[in-house]
Coordinates of C-alpha atoms (C1' of nucleotides) in Angstrom, one line a residue:
Chain A
M28 CA -74.2 40.8 -75.5
I29 CA -74.3 37.2 -76.2
L30 CA -74.2 34.8 -73.3
S31 CA -72.7 37.5 -71.0
N32 CA -72.2 35.0 -68.1
S33 CA -69.8 33.0 -70.2
T34 CA -67.9 35.7 -71.9
K35 CA -64.7 34.9 -70.2
T36 CA -64.6 31.2 -71.1
H37 CA -65.7 32.2 -74.5
H38 CA -62.7 34.4 -75.1
L39 CA -60.5 31.6 -73.8
W40 CA -62.0 29.3 -76.2
R41 CA -61.5 31.6 -79.1
L42 CA -57.8 31.9 -78.3
T43 CA -57.3 28.2 -78.5
F44 CA -59.5 28.0 -81.5
S45 CA -57.4 30.5 -83.4
Q46 CA -54.2 28.8 -82.5
Q47 CA -55.5 25.5 -83.5
Y48 CA -56.7 26.6 -86.9
R49 CA -54.0 29.1 -87.9
T50 CA -52.9 26.6 -90.3
L51 CA -51.7 29.1 -92.9
P52 CA -48.8 31.1 -91.5
F53 CA -47.0 31.1 -94.8
N54 CA -47.0 34.9 -95.2
K55 CA -43.6 36.1 -96.4
H56 CA -43.2 38.1 -93.3
E57 CA -44.1 35.4 -90.9
A58 CA -41.8 32.9 -92.6
E59 CA -38.9 35.3 -92.5
P60 CA -36.4 34.8 -89.7
R61 CA -36.5 37.5 -87.1
H62 CA -32.9 38.7 -87.4
R63 CA -33.3 39.4 -91.1
K64 CA -36.4 41.5 -90.4
K65 CA -34.4 43.9 -88.3
G66 CA -32.3 44.9 -91.3
H67 CA -35.3 45.6 -93.4
K68 CA -35.1 49.4 -94.0
T69 CA -38.7 50.5 -94.6
S70 CA -40.7 48.4 -92.2
S71 CA -38.9 49.3 -89.0
R72 CA -38.9 53.0 -89.9
N73 CA -42.6 53.1 -90.6
R74 CA -43.4 51.2 -87.5
Y75 CA -41.5 53.7 -85.4
D76 CA -42.9 56.8 -87.1
A77 CA -46.5 55.9 -87.4
P78 CA -47.8 53.7 -84.6
F79 CA -51.3 54.8 -85.1
V80 CA -51.3 53.8 -88.8
N81 CA -50.0 50.4 -88.0
H82 CA -52.4 50.0 -85.2
V83 CA -55.3 50.9 -87.4
K84 CA -54.2 48.5 -90.2
E85 CA -54.2 45.7 -87.6
A86 CA -57.6 46.4 -86.3
R87 CA -60.0 43.5 -86.9
D88 CA -63.1 45.5 -87.4
P89 CA -64.3 49.1 -87.8
G90 CA -65.4 49.4 -84.2
E91 CA -61.9 48.6 -83.0
A92 CA -60.4 51.0 -85.4
L93 CA -62.7 53.8 -84.2
T94 CA -62.1 53.1 -80.6
L95 CA -58.4 53.2 -81.2
F96 CA -58.8 56.6 -82.9
H97 CA -60.6 58.0 -79.9
E98 CA -58.0 56.6 -77.5
Y99 CA -55.3 58.3 -79.5
L100 CA -57.2 61.6 -79.6
Q101 CA -57.7 61.5 -75.8
R102 CA -54.0 61.2 -75.4
G103 CA -53.5 64.4 -77.4
F104 CA -52.7 62.8 -80.7
K105 CA -52.9 65.2 -83.6
P106 CA -53.6 63.0 -86.6
D107 CA -51.9 63.9 -89.9
Y108 CA -53.1 63.0 -93.4
P109 CA -51.6 59.4 -93.5
S110 CA -53.3 58.6 -90.2
Y111 CA -56.7 59.8 -91.4
A112 CA -56.3 58.1 -94.7
A113 CA -55.4 54.7 -93.1
L114 CA -58.5 55.0 -90.8
L115 CA -60.8 56.1 -93.6
Y116 CA -59.6 53.2 -95.9
K117 CA -60.3 50.8 -93.1
L118 CA -63.7 52.1 -92.3
A119 CA -64.8 52.4 -95.9
R120 CA -63.6 48.9 -96.7
C121 CA -65.8 47.6 -93.9
Q122 CA -68.6 49.7 -95.3
D123 CA -69.0 51.6 -92.0
F124 CA -70.0 54.8 -93.7
G125 CA -71.4 56.4 -90.5
A126 CA -68.0 56.2 -89.1
V127 CA -66.5 57.5 -92.3
E128 CA -68.7 60.6 -92.1
E129 CA -67.7 61.2 -88.5
V130 CA -64.0 61.0 -89.3
L131 CA -64.5 63.3 -92.3
R132 CA -66.0 65.9 -90.1
N133 CA -63.1 65.6 -87.8
V134 CA -60.7 66.0 -90.8
E135 CA -62.5 69.2 -91.8
D136 CA -62.5 70.6 -88.3
N137 CA -58.8 70.1 -88.0
N138 CA -57.9 71.6 -91.3
V139 CA -55.8 68.7 -92.4
H140 CA -54.4 69.0 -95.9
C141 CA -55.8 66.0 -97.9
Q142 CA -54.8 64.3 -101.0
E143 CA -57.2 63.5 -103.8
T144 CA -56.6 59.7 -103.7
I145 CA -58.5 59.2 -100.5
F146 CA -61.6 60.8 -102.0
I147 CA -61.3 58.7 -105.1
A148 CA -61.2 55.6 -102.9
L149 CA -64.2 56.8 -100.9
F150 CA -66.2 57.4 -104.1
H151 CA -65.3 53.9 -105.1
H152 CA -66.6 52.4 -101.8
Y153 CA -69.7 54.6 -101.8
G154 CA -70.4 53.4 -105.4
K155 CA -70.0 49.7 -104.5
A156 CA -72.5 50.3 -101.7
Q157 CA -74.9 52.1 -104.1
L158 CA -74.5 55.3 -102.0
V159 CA -74.2 57.3 -105.2
Q160 CA -75.6 60.6 -103.7
K161 CA -73.0 60.4 -100.9
A162 CA -70.3 60.2 -103.5
V163 CA -71.7 63.2 -105.4
D164 CA -72.0 65.2 -102.1
L165 CA -68.4 64.4 -101.2
F166 CA -67.2 65.4 -104.6
N167 CA -68.9 68.8 -104.1
R168 CA -67.4 69.0 -100.6
M169 CA -63.9 68.1 -101.5
T170 CA -62.5 71.6 -101.8
R171 CA -63.3 72.2 -98.2
F172 CA -60.6 69.7 -97.3
N173 CA -57.8 71.9 -98.7
C174 CA -57.7 69.4 -101.5
V175 CA -56.9 70.1 -105.2
R176 CA -59.6 68.6 -107.3
T177 CA -58.4 67.4 -110.7
K178 CA -59.9 65.3 -113.5
Q179 CA -58.8 62.2 -111.6
S180 CA -61.5 62.6 -109.0
L181 CA -64.0 63.7 -111.7
N182 CA -63.2 60.4 -113.5
G183 CA -63.6 58.5 -110.3
L184 CA -67.0 60.0 -109.6
L185 CA -68.0 59.6 -113.3
N186 CA -67.3 55.9 -113.0
V187 CA -69.5 55.6 -109.9
L188 CA -72.4 57.3 -111.7
V189 CA -72.1 55.1 -114.7
D190 CA -71.7 51.9 -112.8
N191 CA -74.9 52.7 -110.9
G192 CA -76.8 53.7 -114.0
W193 CA -77.0 57.4 -113.3
F194 CA -76.4 58.4 -117.0
L195 CA -78.1 61.8 -116.8
E196 CA -75.9 62.8 -113.9
A197 CA -72.9 61.3 -115.6
N198 CA -73.5 63.4 -118.7
E199 CA -74.0 66.5 -116.6
L200 CA -70.7 65.9 -114.8
F201 CA -69.1 65.3 -118.1
D202 CA -70.2 68.8 -119.3
R203 CA -69.3 70.3 -116.0
G204 CA -65.8 68.9 -116.4
Y205 CA -65.3 71.3 -119.4
E206 CA -66.9 74.2 -117.5
M207 CA -64.4 73.5 -114.7
G208 CA -61.7 73.9 -117.2
F209 CA -60.5 70.3 -117.2
R210 CA -59.2 68.9 -120.4
L211 CA -60.9 65.5 -120.2
N212 CA -58.8 62.6 -121.2
S213 CA -59.6 59.2 -122.7
V214 CA -60.5 57.7 -119.3
A215 CA -63.6 59.9 -119.0
F216 CA -64.7 58.9 -122.5
N217 CA -63.9 55.3 -121.8
V218 CA -66.1 55.3 -118.8
M219 CA -69.0 56.6 -120.8
I220 CA -68.4 54.1 -123.6
K221 CA -68.3 51.3 -121.0
G222 CA -71.6 52.4 -119.5
W223 CA -73.4 52.5 -122.8
L224 CA -72.0 49.1 -123.9
E225 CA -73.1 47.5 -120.7
K226 CA -76.6 48.7 -121.4
G227 CA -76.3 47.2 -124.8
E228 CA -76.4 50.7 -126.4
W229 CA -73.9 50.3 -129.2
E230 CA -75.1 53.4 -131.0
Q231 CA -74.8 55.6 -127.9
A232 CA -71.3 54.2 -127.3
N233 CA -70.4 55.1 -130.9
K234 CA -71.7 58.6 -130.4
V235 CA -69.3 59.1 -127.5
F236 CA -66.5 57.6 -129.6
E237 CA -67.3 60.2 -132.3
E238 CA -67.3 63.0 -129.8
M239 CA -64.0 61.8 -128.5
L240 CA -62.5 62.1 -132.0
E241 CA -64.1 65.5 -132.5
R242 CA -62.6 66.7 -129.3
R243 CA -59.2 65.4 -130.4
V244 CA -58.9 63.0 -127.6
E245 CA -56.9 60.0 -128.7
P246 CA -58.7 56.6 -128.3
S247 CA -56.6 54.3 -126.2
V248 CA -56.2 50.5 -126.2
V249 CA -58.9 50.5 -123.4
T250 CA -61.3 52.2 -125.8
Y251 CA -60.8 49.5 -128.4
N252 CA -60.9 46.8 -125.8
S253 CA -64.4 48.0 -124.6
F254 CA -65.8 47.6 -128.1
I255 CA -64.0 44.4 -128.8
G256 CA -65.3 43.0 -125.5
Y257 CA -68.8 44.0 -126.4
L258 CA -68.6 42.2 -129.8
C259 CA -67.1 39.1 -128.2
R260 CA -69.8 38.9 -125.5
N261 CA -72.4 39.0 -128.2
G262 CA -70.9 36.2 -130.3
E263 CA -69.6 38.5 -133.0
L264 CA -66.1 37.2 -133.0
D265 CA -65.5 38.1 -136.7
K266 CA -66.4 41.7 -136.2
A267 CA -64.2 41.8 -133.1
K268 CA -61.3 40.5 -135.1
D269 CA -61.9 43.1 -137.7
L270 CA -61.7 45.7 -135.0
L271 CA -58.4 44.2 -133.8
E272 CA -56.9 44.7 -137.3
D273 CA -58.4 48.2 -137.4
M274 CA -56.8 49.3 -134.2
I275 CA -53.4 47.9 -135.3
K276 CA -53.7 49.9 -138.6
K277 CA -54.4 53.0 -136.5
G278 CA -51.2 52.3 -134.6
K279 CA -52.7 51.1 -131.4
R280 CA -51.0 48.0 -130.1
P281 CA -53.3 45.4 -128.7
N282 CA -52.4 44.1 -125.2
A283 CA -52.9 40.9 -123.4
I284 CA -56.4 41.9 -122.4
T285 CA -57.4 42.5 -126.0
F286 CA -56.4 38.9 -126.7
A287 CA -58.0 37.6 -123.5
L288 CA -61.3 39.2 -124.7
L289 CA -60.9 37.5 -128.1
M290 CA -60.1 34.2 -126.4
E291 CA -63.3 34.5 -124.3
G292 CA -65.3 35.3 -127.5
S293 CA -63.9 32.1 -129.1
C294 CA -64.8 30.0 -126.1
L295 CA -68.3 31.5 -126.1
I296 CA -69.0 30.2 -129.6
G297 CA -67.6 26.8 -128.8
E298 CA -64.2 27.3 -130.5
H299 CA -62.1 26.2 -127.6
D300 CA -59.1 25.1 -129.6
E301 CA -59.2 28.5 -131.4
A302 CA -58.8 30.2 -128.0
K303 CA -55.7 28.0 -127.3
K304 CA -54.3 28.8 -130.7
M305 CA -54.8 32.5 -130.0
M306 CA -52.2 32.3 -127.2
F307 CA -49.5 31.3 -129.8
D308 CA -50.9 33.9 -132.2
M309 CA -50.5 36.7 -129.7
E310 CA -47.0 35.8 -128.8
Y311 CA -46.2 35.7 -132.5
R312 CA -47.5 39.2 -132.7
G313 CA -45.2 40.3 -130.0
C314 CA -47.7 40.3 -127.1
K315 CA -46.7 38.0 -124.3
P316 CA -49.6 36.0 -122.7
T317 CA -50.2 36.8 -119.1
V318 CA -52.0 35.3 -116.2
V319 CA -55.3 36.8 -117.6
N320 CA -55.0 34.7 -120.8
F321 CA -54.2 31.5 -118.9
G322 CA -57.1 32.4 -116.6
V323 CA -59.5 32.5 -119.6
L324 CA -58.4 29.0 -120.5
M325 CA -58.8 27.7 -117.0
S326 CA -62.3 29.1 -116.7
D327 CA -63.3 27.6 -120.0
L328 CA -62.0 24.2 -118.8
G329 CA -63.7 24.5 -115.5
K330 CA -67.0 25.4 -117.1
R331 CA -66.7 22.2 -119.2
G332 CA -66.0 20.1 -116.1
K333 CA -62.4 19.5 -117.0
I334 CA -61.0 20.5 -113.6
E335 CA -57.8 18.4 -113.8
E336 CA -57.0 20.1 -117.1
A337 CA -57.6 23.5 -115.5
K338 CA -55.2 22.4 -112.8
S339 CA -52.5 21.5 -115.3
V340 CA -52.9 25.0 -117.0
L341 CA -52.1 26.4 -113.6
H342 CA -49.0 24.3 -113.4
E343 CA -48.1 25.3 -116.9
M344 CA -48.0 28.9 -115.7
K345 CA -45.7 27.9 -112.9
K346 CA -43.4 26.1 -115.4
R347 CA -43.2 29.2 -117.4
H348 CA -42.1 31.1 -114.3
M349 CA -45.3 33.1 -114.1
K350 CA -46.7 33.6 -110.7
P351 CA -50.4 32.6 -110.8
D352 CA -52.4 35.3 -109.1
V353 CA -55.4 35.1 -106.8
V354 CA -57.9 35.0 -109.6
A355 CA -56.2 32.0 -111.2
Y356 CA -56.4 30.1 -107.9
N357 CA -59.9 31.3 -107.4
I358 CA -61.0 29.8 -110.7
L359 CA -59.8 26.4 -109.5
I360 CA -61.3 26.8 -106.1
N361 CA -64.6 27.8 -107.5
Y362 CA -65.0 24.7 -109.7
L363 CA -63.7 22.4 -107.0
C364 CA -66.3 23.8 -104.6
K365 CA -69.0 23.4 -107.2
E366 CA -68.1 19.8 -107.5
S367 CA -68.4 19.4 -103.7
R368 CA -64.7 19.0 -103.4
A369 CA -64.2 21.5 -100.6
A370 CA -61.3 19.5 -99.1
D371 CA -59.4 19.7 -102.5
A372 CA -60.3 23.4 -102.7
Y373 CA -58.8 23.9 -99.3
E374 CA -55.6 22.3 -100.6
V375 CA -55.5 24.9 -103.3
L376 CA -55.8 27.6 -100.7
F377 CA -52.8 26.1 -99.0
E378 CA -50.9 25.9 -102.2
M379 CA -51.5 29.5 -103.1
Q380 CA -50.3 30.7 -99.7
V381 CA -47.2 28.6 -100.1
G382 CA -46.8 30.3 -103.5
G383 CA -46.9 33.7 -101.8
C384 CA -50.4 34.6 -103.1
E385 CA -52.8 36.1 -100.6
A386 CA -56.4 35.0 -100.7
N387 CA -59.1 37.6 -101.2
A388 CA -62.8 37.9 -100.1
A389 CA -63.9 35.8 -103.1
T390 CA -61.5 33.0 -102.2
Y391 CA -62.8 32.8 -98.7
R392 CA -66.5 33.1 -99.6
M393 CA -66.3 30.3 -102.1
L394 CA -64.5 28.1 -99.5
V395 CA -66.8 28.8 -96.6
D396 CA -69.8 28.3 -98.8
G397 CA -68.2 25.2 -100.2
F398 CA -67.7 23.6 -96.8
C399 CA -71.1 24.6 -95.6
G400 CA -72.8 23.4 -98.7
A401 CA -71.2 20.0 -98.2
G402 CA -72.5 20.0 -94.6
D403 CA -69.0 20.3 -93.1
F404 CA -69.6 23.2 -90.8
E405 CA -66.4 22.6 -88.7
G406 CA -64.5 23.0 -92.0
G407 CA -66.5 26.1 -92.7
L408 CA -65.7 27.5 -89.3
K409 CA -62.0 26.8 -89.9
V410 CA -62.0 28.9 -93.1
L411 CA -64.2 31.6 -91.5
N412 CA -61.6 32.1 -88.8
A413 CA -58.9 32.6 -91.4
M414 CA -61.2 34.9 -93.3
L415 CA -61.9 37.1 -90.3
T416 CA -58.3 37.2 -89.4
S417 CA -57.4 38.6 -92.8
G418 CA -60.1 41.3 -92.5
H419 CA -62.7 39.8 -94.8
F420 CA -66.3 38.8 -94.0
P421 CA -68.9 36.5 -95.6
R422 CA -72.4 37.3 -96.7
V423 CA -75.2 37.4 -94.2
E424 CA -76.8 34.2 -95.7
T425 CA -73.5 32.4 -95.1
F426 CA -73.5 33.5 -91.5
R427 CA -77.0 32.3 -91.0
F428 CA -76.4 29.1 -92.7
M429 CA -73.4 28.5 -90.5
V430 CA -75.2 29.3 -87.3
V431 CA -77.9 26.8 -88.1
G432 CA -75.5 24.2 -89.2
L433 CA -73.3 24.5 -86.1
L434 CA -76.3 24.4 -83.8
K435 CA -77.5 21.3 -85.6
S436 CA -74.2 19.5 -85.1
G437 CA -74.2 20.6 -81.5
N438 CA -71.4 23.0 -81.7
L439 CA -72.9 25.8 -79.5
D440 CA -69.5 27.5 -79.0
G441 CA -69.0 27.7 -82.7
A442 CA -72.5 29.2 -83.2
C443 CA -71.8 31.7 -80.5
F444 CA -68.5 32.7 -82.1
V445 CA -70.2 33.3 -85.4
L446 CA -73.0 35.4 -83.8
E447 CA -70.5 37.4 -81.9
E448 CA -68.5 38.2 -85.0
M449 CA -71.8 39.3 -86.7
E450 CA -72.6 41.5 -83.8
K451 CA -69.2 43.2 -84.0
R452 CA -70.0 44.1 -87.6
Q453 CA -73.4 45.4 -86.8
M454 CA -74.8 42.5 -88.9
T455 CA -78.1 41.3 -87.6
F456 CA -80.7 38.9 -88.7
C457 CA -84.1 40.3 -89.7
P458 CA -87.1 38.9 -87.9
E459 CA -87.8 36.5 -90.8
D460 CA -84.2 35.2 -90.5
W461 CA -84.6 34.6 -86.8
E462 CA -87.8 32.7 -87.5
A463 CA -86.2 30.6 -90.1
L464 CA -83.3 30.0 -87.8
V465 CA -85.5 28.8 -85.0
M466 CA -87.6 26.7 -87.3
E467 CA -84.5 25.1 -88.9
S468 CA -82.8 24.3 -85.7
C469 CA -85.8 22.7 -84.1
R470 CA -86.3 20.3 -87.0
G471 CA -85.4 16.8 -85.8
D472 CA -84.5 18.2 -82.4
E473 CA -86.1 15.5 -80.3
N474 CA -85.2 16.4 -76.8
G475 CA -85.5 20.1 -77.5
S476 CA -82.0 20.9 -76.4
V477 CA -81.1 22.8 -79.6
G478 CA -84.3 24.7 -79.4
E479 CA -83.5 25.7 -75.9
H480 CA -80.1 27.1 -77.0
V481 CA -81.7 29.0 -79.8
N482 CA -84.2 30.6 -77.5
E483 CA -81.4 31.6 -75.2
L484 CA -79.6 33.1 -78.2
V485 CA -82.6 35.0 -79.4
L486 CA -83.1 36.5 -76.0
T487 CA -79.5 37.6 -75.6
M488 CA -79.3 39.0 -79.1
E489 CA -82.4 41.1 -78.7
A490 CA -81.2 42.4 -75.4
Chain B
dT28 C1' -55.1 52.0 -101.3
dT29 C1' -54.8 57.7 -107.5
dA30 C1' -59.8 57.1 -112.5
dC31 C1' -61.1 53.5 -117.6
dA32 C1' -60.7 47.6 -120.4
dA33 C1' -60.0 42.1 -117.9
dA34 C1' -60.0 36.0 -115.8
dC35 C1' -62.6 34.7 -109.7
dC36 C1' -66.9 35.5 -105.6
dT37 C1' -71.9 38.3 -104.7

DNA sequence: TTACAAACCT
């Protein structure tokens, strides 16, 4: 425990802290008057039927979710599939895979009938954490959960294998799919094609494409987009445009993503106006531009230091009654932070929440890092608090940077808050980090007061 | 938070 003798005051402090900095209460739900909420048909029903699910969703960290689960079990609660699924989603999203395993064993023991979707989500999270073997094992174990395994989960696992470079295993699984009697669809082929193209293996990707045709699996717009994207990334815009005409001839309608890829390709070779023109061109061809297309333009402007113009593209979207999404706002926030304009970036966060768009992990990471990079650790702390409240957390480096910065500016309470949040997520500094932390904090610390605090922290963290 | 292409953060 950190500073156990002052835990009580610490919690008090956090309460006032949260109230002080909950500056963004503009969620649709919170803004809605109470009497109208009552009449809302789904929310009140769900709340009544599934208290555990709602509790779990509100849990701030995996530890809290798990404690809740055990409390419910002790009270004789028999979890059903939605309860297990909510818990597993929470734990997996926080990357607490030890807890995931524990809950899975519990699911197995209780013979709960499971849906395939939860396993697909777990594969995804295992894959993101590079725990590929865990995903494979779970795929093999799936049938023990009274779960029907279809090509959906095969595709999900295949994607994990390919994204992590396990091509041999991916090929094996591909063949196994046929042995299992699945009629593989275009998604499986698209996953393989994507993998080869990411490795720069155009020939291999084409082989898969040939096999696709041989097996009479119809290529989809995604298939073409993969190839078009590859050509665009490699500066071969002309060939990409040829492929566009090719797909149209074959009766495959390009979509907004097809054109977004071509727009990016244009920007890459310096033809910025061409990208803009392509927006009109696509509309002429009966394909309405979407937020993705506007996003490409914004990114291009941001890269070239034209932030104000990027901002006006965002407003152009609003004028056209398009709702900019989180990525559109993120593009702006990213470039503002890079120009050390964290305060302006914070304004954009405010604007997006007013516009009913929820910030994601990337939004918060950029902002916290933006404030800290500008030396404004109080500002960073303010965003960190909103970040944690919404269930996201920053990188370890950011945490470390914040602790040092807060200590330096004499904000011991803030530093403790950050350390405690880390502890809750089982994030800890490695010895080298501690050393760096101590060294950093002692620099320019004339009367040794900061060093004293750090020593205290080291001792309490190690305990 | 039912797989694949895609603009943002690692």
